[in-house]
Protein backbone atom coordinates (compact mmCIF):
# COMPACT_ATOMS: atom_id res chain seq x y z
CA UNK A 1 -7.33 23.92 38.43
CA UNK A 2 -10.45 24.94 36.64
CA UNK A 3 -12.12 22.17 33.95
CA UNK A 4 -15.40 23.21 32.29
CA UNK A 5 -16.70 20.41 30.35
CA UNK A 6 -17.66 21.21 26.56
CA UNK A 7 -19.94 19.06 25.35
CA UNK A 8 -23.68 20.07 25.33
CA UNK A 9 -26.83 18.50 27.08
CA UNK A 10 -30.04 18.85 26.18
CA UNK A 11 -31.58 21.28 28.81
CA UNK A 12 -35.38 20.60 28.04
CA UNK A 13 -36.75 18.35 30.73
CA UNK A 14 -37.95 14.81 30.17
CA UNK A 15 -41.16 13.90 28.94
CA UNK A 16 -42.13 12.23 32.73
CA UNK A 17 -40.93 15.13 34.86
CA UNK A 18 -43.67 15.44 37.77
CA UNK A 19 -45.62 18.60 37.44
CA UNK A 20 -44.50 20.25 40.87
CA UNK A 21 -40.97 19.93 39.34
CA UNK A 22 -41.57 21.77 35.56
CA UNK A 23 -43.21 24.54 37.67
CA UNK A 24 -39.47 25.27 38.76
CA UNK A 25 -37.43 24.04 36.03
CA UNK A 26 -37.05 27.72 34.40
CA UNK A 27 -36.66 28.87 37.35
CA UNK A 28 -33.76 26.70 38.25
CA UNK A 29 -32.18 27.25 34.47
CA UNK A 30 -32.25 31.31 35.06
CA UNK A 31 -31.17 31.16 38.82
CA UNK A 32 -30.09 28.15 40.25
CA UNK A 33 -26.68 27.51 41.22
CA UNK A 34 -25.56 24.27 42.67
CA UNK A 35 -22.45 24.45 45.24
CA UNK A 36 -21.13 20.17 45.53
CA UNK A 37 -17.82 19.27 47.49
CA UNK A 38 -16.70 15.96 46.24
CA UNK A 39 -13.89 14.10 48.66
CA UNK A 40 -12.99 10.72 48.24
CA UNK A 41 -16.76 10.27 47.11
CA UNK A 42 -16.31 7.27 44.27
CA UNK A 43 -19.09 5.18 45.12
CA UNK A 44 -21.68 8.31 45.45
CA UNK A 45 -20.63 11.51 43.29
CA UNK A 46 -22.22 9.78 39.73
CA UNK A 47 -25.45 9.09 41.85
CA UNK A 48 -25.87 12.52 43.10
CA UNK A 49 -25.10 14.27 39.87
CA UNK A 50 -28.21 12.53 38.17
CA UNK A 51 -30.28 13.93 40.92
CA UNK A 52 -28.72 17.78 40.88
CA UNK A 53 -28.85 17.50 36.90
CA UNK A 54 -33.10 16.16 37.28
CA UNK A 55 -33.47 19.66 38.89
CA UNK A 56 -31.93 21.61 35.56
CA UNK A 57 -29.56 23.84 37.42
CA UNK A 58 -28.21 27.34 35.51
CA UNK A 59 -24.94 25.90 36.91
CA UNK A 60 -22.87 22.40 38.43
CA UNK A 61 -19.69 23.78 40.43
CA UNK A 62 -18.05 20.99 41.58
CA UNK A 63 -15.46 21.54 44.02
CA UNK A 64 -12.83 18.42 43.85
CA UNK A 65 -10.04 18.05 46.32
CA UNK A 66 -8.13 15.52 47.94
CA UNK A 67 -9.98 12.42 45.63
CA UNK A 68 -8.44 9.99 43.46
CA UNK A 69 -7.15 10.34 40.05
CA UNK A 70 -10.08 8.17 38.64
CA UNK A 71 -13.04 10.00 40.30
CA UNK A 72 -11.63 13.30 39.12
CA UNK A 73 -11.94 11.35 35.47
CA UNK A 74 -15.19 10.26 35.88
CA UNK A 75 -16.20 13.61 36.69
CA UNK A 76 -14.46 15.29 33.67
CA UNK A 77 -15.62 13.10 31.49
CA UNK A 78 -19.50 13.45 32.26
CA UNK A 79 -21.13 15.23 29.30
CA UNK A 80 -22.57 18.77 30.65
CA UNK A 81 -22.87 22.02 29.61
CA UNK A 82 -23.18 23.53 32.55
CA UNK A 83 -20.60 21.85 35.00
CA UNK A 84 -17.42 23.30 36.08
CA UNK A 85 -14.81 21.42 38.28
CA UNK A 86 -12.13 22.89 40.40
CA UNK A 87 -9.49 20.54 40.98
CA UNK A 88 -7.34 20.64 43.74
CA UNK A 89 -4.97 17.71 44.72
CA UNK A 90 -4.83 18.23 48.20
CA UNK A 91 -7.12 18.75 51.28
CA UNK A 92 -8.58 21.92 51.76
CA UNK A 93 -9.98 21.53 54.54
CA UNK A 94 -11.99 23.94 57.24
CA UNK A 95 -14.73 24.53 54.76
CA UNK A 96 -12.66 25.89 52.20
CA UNK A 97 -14.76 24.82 49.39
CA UNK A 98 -17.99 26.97 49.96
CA UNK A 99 -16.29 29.93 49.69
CA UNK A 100 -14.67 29.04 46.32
CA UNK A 101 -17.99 28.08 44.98
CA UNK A 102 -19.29 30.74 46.46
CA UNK A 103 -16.74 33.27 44.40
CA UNK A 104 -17.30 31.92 40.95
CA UNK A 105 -21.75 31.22 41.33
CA UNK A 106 -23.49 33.14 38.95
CA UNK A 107 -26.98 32.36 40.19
CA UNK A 108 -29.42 33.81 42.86
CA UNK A 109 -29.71 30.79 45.01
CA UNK A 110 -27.11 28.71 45.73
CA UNK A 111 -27.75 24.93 46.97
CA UNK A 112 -24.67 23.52 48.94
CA UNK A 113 -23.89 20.16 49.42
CA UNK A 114 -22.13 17.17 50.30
CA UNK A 115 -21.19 14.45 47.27
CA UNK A 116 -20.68 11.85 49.54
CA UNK A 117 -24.67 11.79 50.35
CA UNK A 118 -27.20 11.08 47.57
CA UNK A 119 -30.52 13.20 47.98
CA UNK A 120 -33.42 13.15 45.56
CA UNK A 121 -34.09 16.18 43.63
CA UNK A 122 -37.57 16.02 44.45
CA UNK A 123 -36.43 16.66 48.14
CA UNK A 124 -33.08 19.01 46.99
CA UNK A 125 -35.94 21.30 45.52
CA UNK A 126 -37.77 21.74 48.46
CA UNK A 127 -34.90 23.88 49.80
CA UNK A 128 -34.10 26.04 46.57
CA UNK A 129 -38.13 26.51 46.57
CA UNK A 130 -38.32 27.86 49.69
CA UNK A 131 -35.63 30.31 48.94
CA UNK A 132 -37.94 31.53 45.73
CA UNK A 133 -40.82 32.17 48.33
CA UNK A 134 -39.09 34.13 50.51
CA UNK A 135 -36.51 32.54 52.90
CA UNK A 136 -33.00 33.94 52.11
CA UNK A 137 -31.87 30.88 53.47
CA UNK A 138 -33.28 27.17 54.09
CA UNK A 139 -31.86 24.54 56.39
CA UNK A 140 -33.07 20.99 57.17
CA UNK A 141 -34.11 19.79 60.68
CA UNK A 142 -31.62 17.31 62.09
CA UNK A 143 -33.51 15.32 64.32
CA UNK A 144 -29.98 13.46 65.22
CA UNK A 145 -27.16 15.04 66.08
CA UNK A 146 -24.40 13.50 67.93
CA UNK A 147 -24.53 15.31 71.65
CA UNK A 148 -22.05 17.89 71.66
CA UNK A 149 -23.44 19.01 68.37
CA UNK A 150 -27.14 19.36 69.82
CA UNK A 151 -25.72 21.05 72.87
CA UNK A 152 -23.52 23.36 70.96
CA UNK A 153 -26.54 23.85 68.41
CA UNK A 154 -29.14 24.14 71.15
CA UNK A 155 -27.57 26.63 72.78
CA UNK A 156 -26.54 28.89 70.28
CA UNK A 157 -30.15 29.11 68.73
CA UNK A 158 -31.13 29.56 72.43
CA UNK A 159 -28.65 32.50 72.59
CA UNK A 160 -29.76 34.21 69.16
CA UNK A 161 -34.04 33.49 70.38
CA UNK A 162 -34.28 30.70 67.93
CA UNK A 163 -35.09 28.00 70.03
CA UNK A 164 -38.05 26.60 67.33
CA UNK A 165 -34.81 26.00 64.92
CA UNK A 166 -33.61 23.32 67.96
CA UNK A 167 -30.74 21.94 66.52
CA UNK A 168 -31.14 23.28 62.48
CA UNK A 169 -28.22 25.22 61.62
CA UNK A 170 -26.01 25.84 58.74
CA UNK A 171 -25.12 22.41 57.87
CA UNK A 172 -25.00 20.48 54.56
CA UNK A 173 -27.46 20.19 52.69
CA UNK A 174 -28.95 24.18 52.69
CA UNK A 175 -29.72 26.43 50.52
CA UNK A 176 -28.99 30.53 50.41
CA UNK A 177 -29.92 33.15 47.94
CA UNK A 178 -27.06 35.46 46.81
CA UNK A 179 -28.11 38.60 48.33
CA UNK A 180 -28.33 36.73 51.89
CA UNK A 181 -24.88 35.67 51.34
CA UNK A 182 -23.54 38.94 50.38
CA UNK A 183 -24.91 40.34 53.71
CA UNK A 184 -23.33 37.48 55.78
CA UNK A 185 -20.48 38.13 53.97
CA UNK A 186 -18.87 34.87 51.97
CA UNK A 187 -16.08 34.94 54.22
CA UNK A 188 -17.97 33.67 56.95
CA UNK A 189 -19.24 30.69 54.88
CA UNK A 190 -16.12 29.04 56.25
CA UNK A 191 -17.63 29.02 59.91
CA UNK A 192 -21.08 27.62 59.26
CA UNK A 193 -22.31 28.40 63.04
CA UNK A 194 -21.00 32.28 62.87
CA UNK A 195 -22.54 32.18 59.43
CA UNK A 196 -25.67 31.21 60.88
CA UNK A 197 -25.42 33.66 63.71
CA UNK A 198 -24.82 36.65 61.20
CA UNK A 199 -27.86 35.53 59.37
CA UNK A 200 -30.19 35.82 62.03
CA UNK A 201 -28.51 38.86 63.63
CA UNK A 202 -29.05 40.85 60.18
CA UNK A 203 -32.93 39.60 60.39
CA UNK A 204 -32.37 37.26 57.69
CA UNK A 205 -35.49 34.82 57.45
CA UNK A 206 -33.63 32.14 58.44
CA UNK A 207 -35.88 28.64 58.68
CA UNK A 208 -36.14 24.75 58.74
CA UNK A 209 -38.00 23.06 55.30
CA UNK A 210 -38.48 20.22 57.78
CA UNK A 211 -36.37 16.50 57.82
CA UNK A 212 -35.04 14.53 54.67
CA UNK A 213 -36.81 11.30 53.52
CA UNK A 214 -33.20 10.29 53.16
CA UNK A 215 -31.80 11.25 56.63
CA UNK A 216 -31.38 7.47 57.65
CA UNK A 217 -28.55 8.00 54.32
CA UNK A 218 -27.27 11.07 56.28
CA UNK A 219 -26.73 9.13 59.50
CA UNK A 220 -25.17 6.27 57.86
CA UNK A 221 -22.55 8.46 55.87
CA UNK A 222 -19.08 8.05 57.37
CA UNK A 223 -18.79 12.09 58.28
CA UNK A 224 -21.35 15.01 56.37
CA UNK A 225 -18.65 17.10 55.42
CA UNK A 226 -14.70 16.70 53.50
CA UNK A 227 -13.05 17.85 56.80
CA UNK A 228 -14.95 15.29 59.28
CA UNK A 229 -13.78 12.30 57.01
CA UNK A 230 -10.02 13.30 57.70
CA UNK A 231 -10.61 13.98 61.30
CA UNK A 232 -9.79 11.85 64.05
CA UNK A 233 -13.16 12.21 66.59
CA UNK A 234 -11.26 14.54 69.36
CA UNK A 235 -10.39 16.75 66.67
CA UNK A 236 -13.56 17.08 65.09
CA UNK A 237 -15.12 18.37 68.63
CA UNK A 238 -12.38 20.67 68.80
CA UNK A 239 -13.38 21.98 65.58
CA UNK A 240 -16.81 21.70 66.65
CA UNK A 241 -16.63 23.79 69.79
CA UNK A 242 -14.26 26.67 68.37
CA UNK A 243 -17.22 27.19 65.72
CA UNK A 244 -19.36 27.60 67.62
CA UNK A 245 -17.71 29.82 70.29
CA UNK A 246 -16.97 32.03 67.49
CA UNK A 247 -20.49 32.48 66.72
CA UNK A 248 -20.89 33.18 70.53
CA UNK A 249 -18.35 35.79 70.50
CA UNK A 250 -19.74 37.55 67.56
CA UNK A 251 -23.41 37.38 69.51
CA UNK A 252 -21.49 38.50 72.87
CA UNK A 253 -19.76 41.47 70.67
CA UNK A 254 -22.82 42.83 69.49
CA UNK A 255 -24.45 42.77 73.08
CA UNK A 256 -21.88 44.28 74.36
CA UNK A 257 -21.86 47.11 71.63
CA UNK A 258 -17.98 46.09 70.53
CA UNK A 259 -19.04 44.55 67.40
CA UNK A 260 -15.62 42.50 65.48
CA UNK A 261 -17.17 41.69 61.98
């Protein structure tokens, strides 16, 4: 179910904006599109929609599923001009929810991330930057992953000769312009480490912006994506390790000359 909010917000940015962020603020109005998941998020969505709205997006999509009936209020009821939920009442689960805000953004970059994690613009605009100066798509370093991920992560980027990215990867928060995605192909969006193998197999410039002042928020958060939170831990590295042997299949099929996507 699709809501876009009526009422209208003043789009000019405040008087005490720092000058590194006006620089990109008509940028961000003409291009920007922001991509949020929000999953049984109540105490953080409100908190991270003041930050995405300091950075004066083109567009909001906010992808709501499986929450309660009064965060899915509080989020209809925010006065923006430029915010679109789509309401689902049940789980989607496996990453559904980047492809359908991938579908229906209208800008050139597209920021993706997690509601249940409050970022400061300041740092969400390093990523989108980066994309305007060239990277088609921007990751952050995680500096902590729990060991199977770093293995699985490690090797992978080992596999495709990306061993500075060490463990960076597709993984919430990044940020991707449009015609990167297009060539990945928004299908894959689903399967974040086959995404990121695509990426770098198509020569994509493909890079870490470097850690998050807020990663100690990142480590704390109970799961970084809608899926982990519903996920018992077994299943989660089973989901983990499938991803991530799909990517390896996909690098082992173009090796091998028997290329599947």
């Amino acid at each position: 179910m699709k809501h876009t909010n009526q009422k209208k917000q003043t789009r000019s940015p405040k008087k005490g904006a720092k000058k590194q962020q006006k620089r990109h603020v008509l940028d961000n109005l003409e291009r920007l599109s922001v991509i949020v998941e929000v999953c049984q998020d109540e105490r953080t969505i409100k908190q991270q929609l003041e930050q995405i709205e300091r950075l004066y997006p083109k567009e909001i999509l906010l992808i709501v599923h499986g929450s309660n009936p009064s965060t899915i209020d509080s989020i209809l009821s925010r006065e923006s001009e430029v915010t679109t939920a789509f309401v689902y009442p049940f789980f989607l689960g496996r990453d559904v929810w980047r492809s359908i805000g991938a579908r229906e953004a209208r800008g050139d970059v597209w920021l993706f991330l997690d509601g249940g994690t409050v970022i400061p613009a300041e740092e969400l605009q390093r990523f989108v930057s980066a994309c305007y100066h060239g990277l088609d798509v921007a990751l952050r370093e995680n500096q902590h992953p729990p060991d199977l991920a770093r293995a699985a992560r490690s090797y992978l980027n080992l596999l495709l000769d990306q061993s500075k990215l060490t463990t960076s990867m597709i993984d919430l928060p990044f940020a991707i312009t449009r015609t990167a995605a297009e060539r990945i192909g928004v299908r894959h969006l689903l399967i974040p480490p086959l995404a990121h193998a695509i990426a770098v197999k198509n020569r994509l410039r493909v890079e870490s912006t470097g850690l998050l002042q807020s990663t100690d928020q990142l480590l704390k958060k109970k799961g970084h994506s809608g899926r982990k939170k519903r996920l018992g831990s077994l299943q989660q590295q089973k989901l983990l390790l499938g991803d991530h042997l799909e990517a390896v299949r996909y690098v082992a099929s173009i090796e091998e000359g028997t290329k599947e996507l």
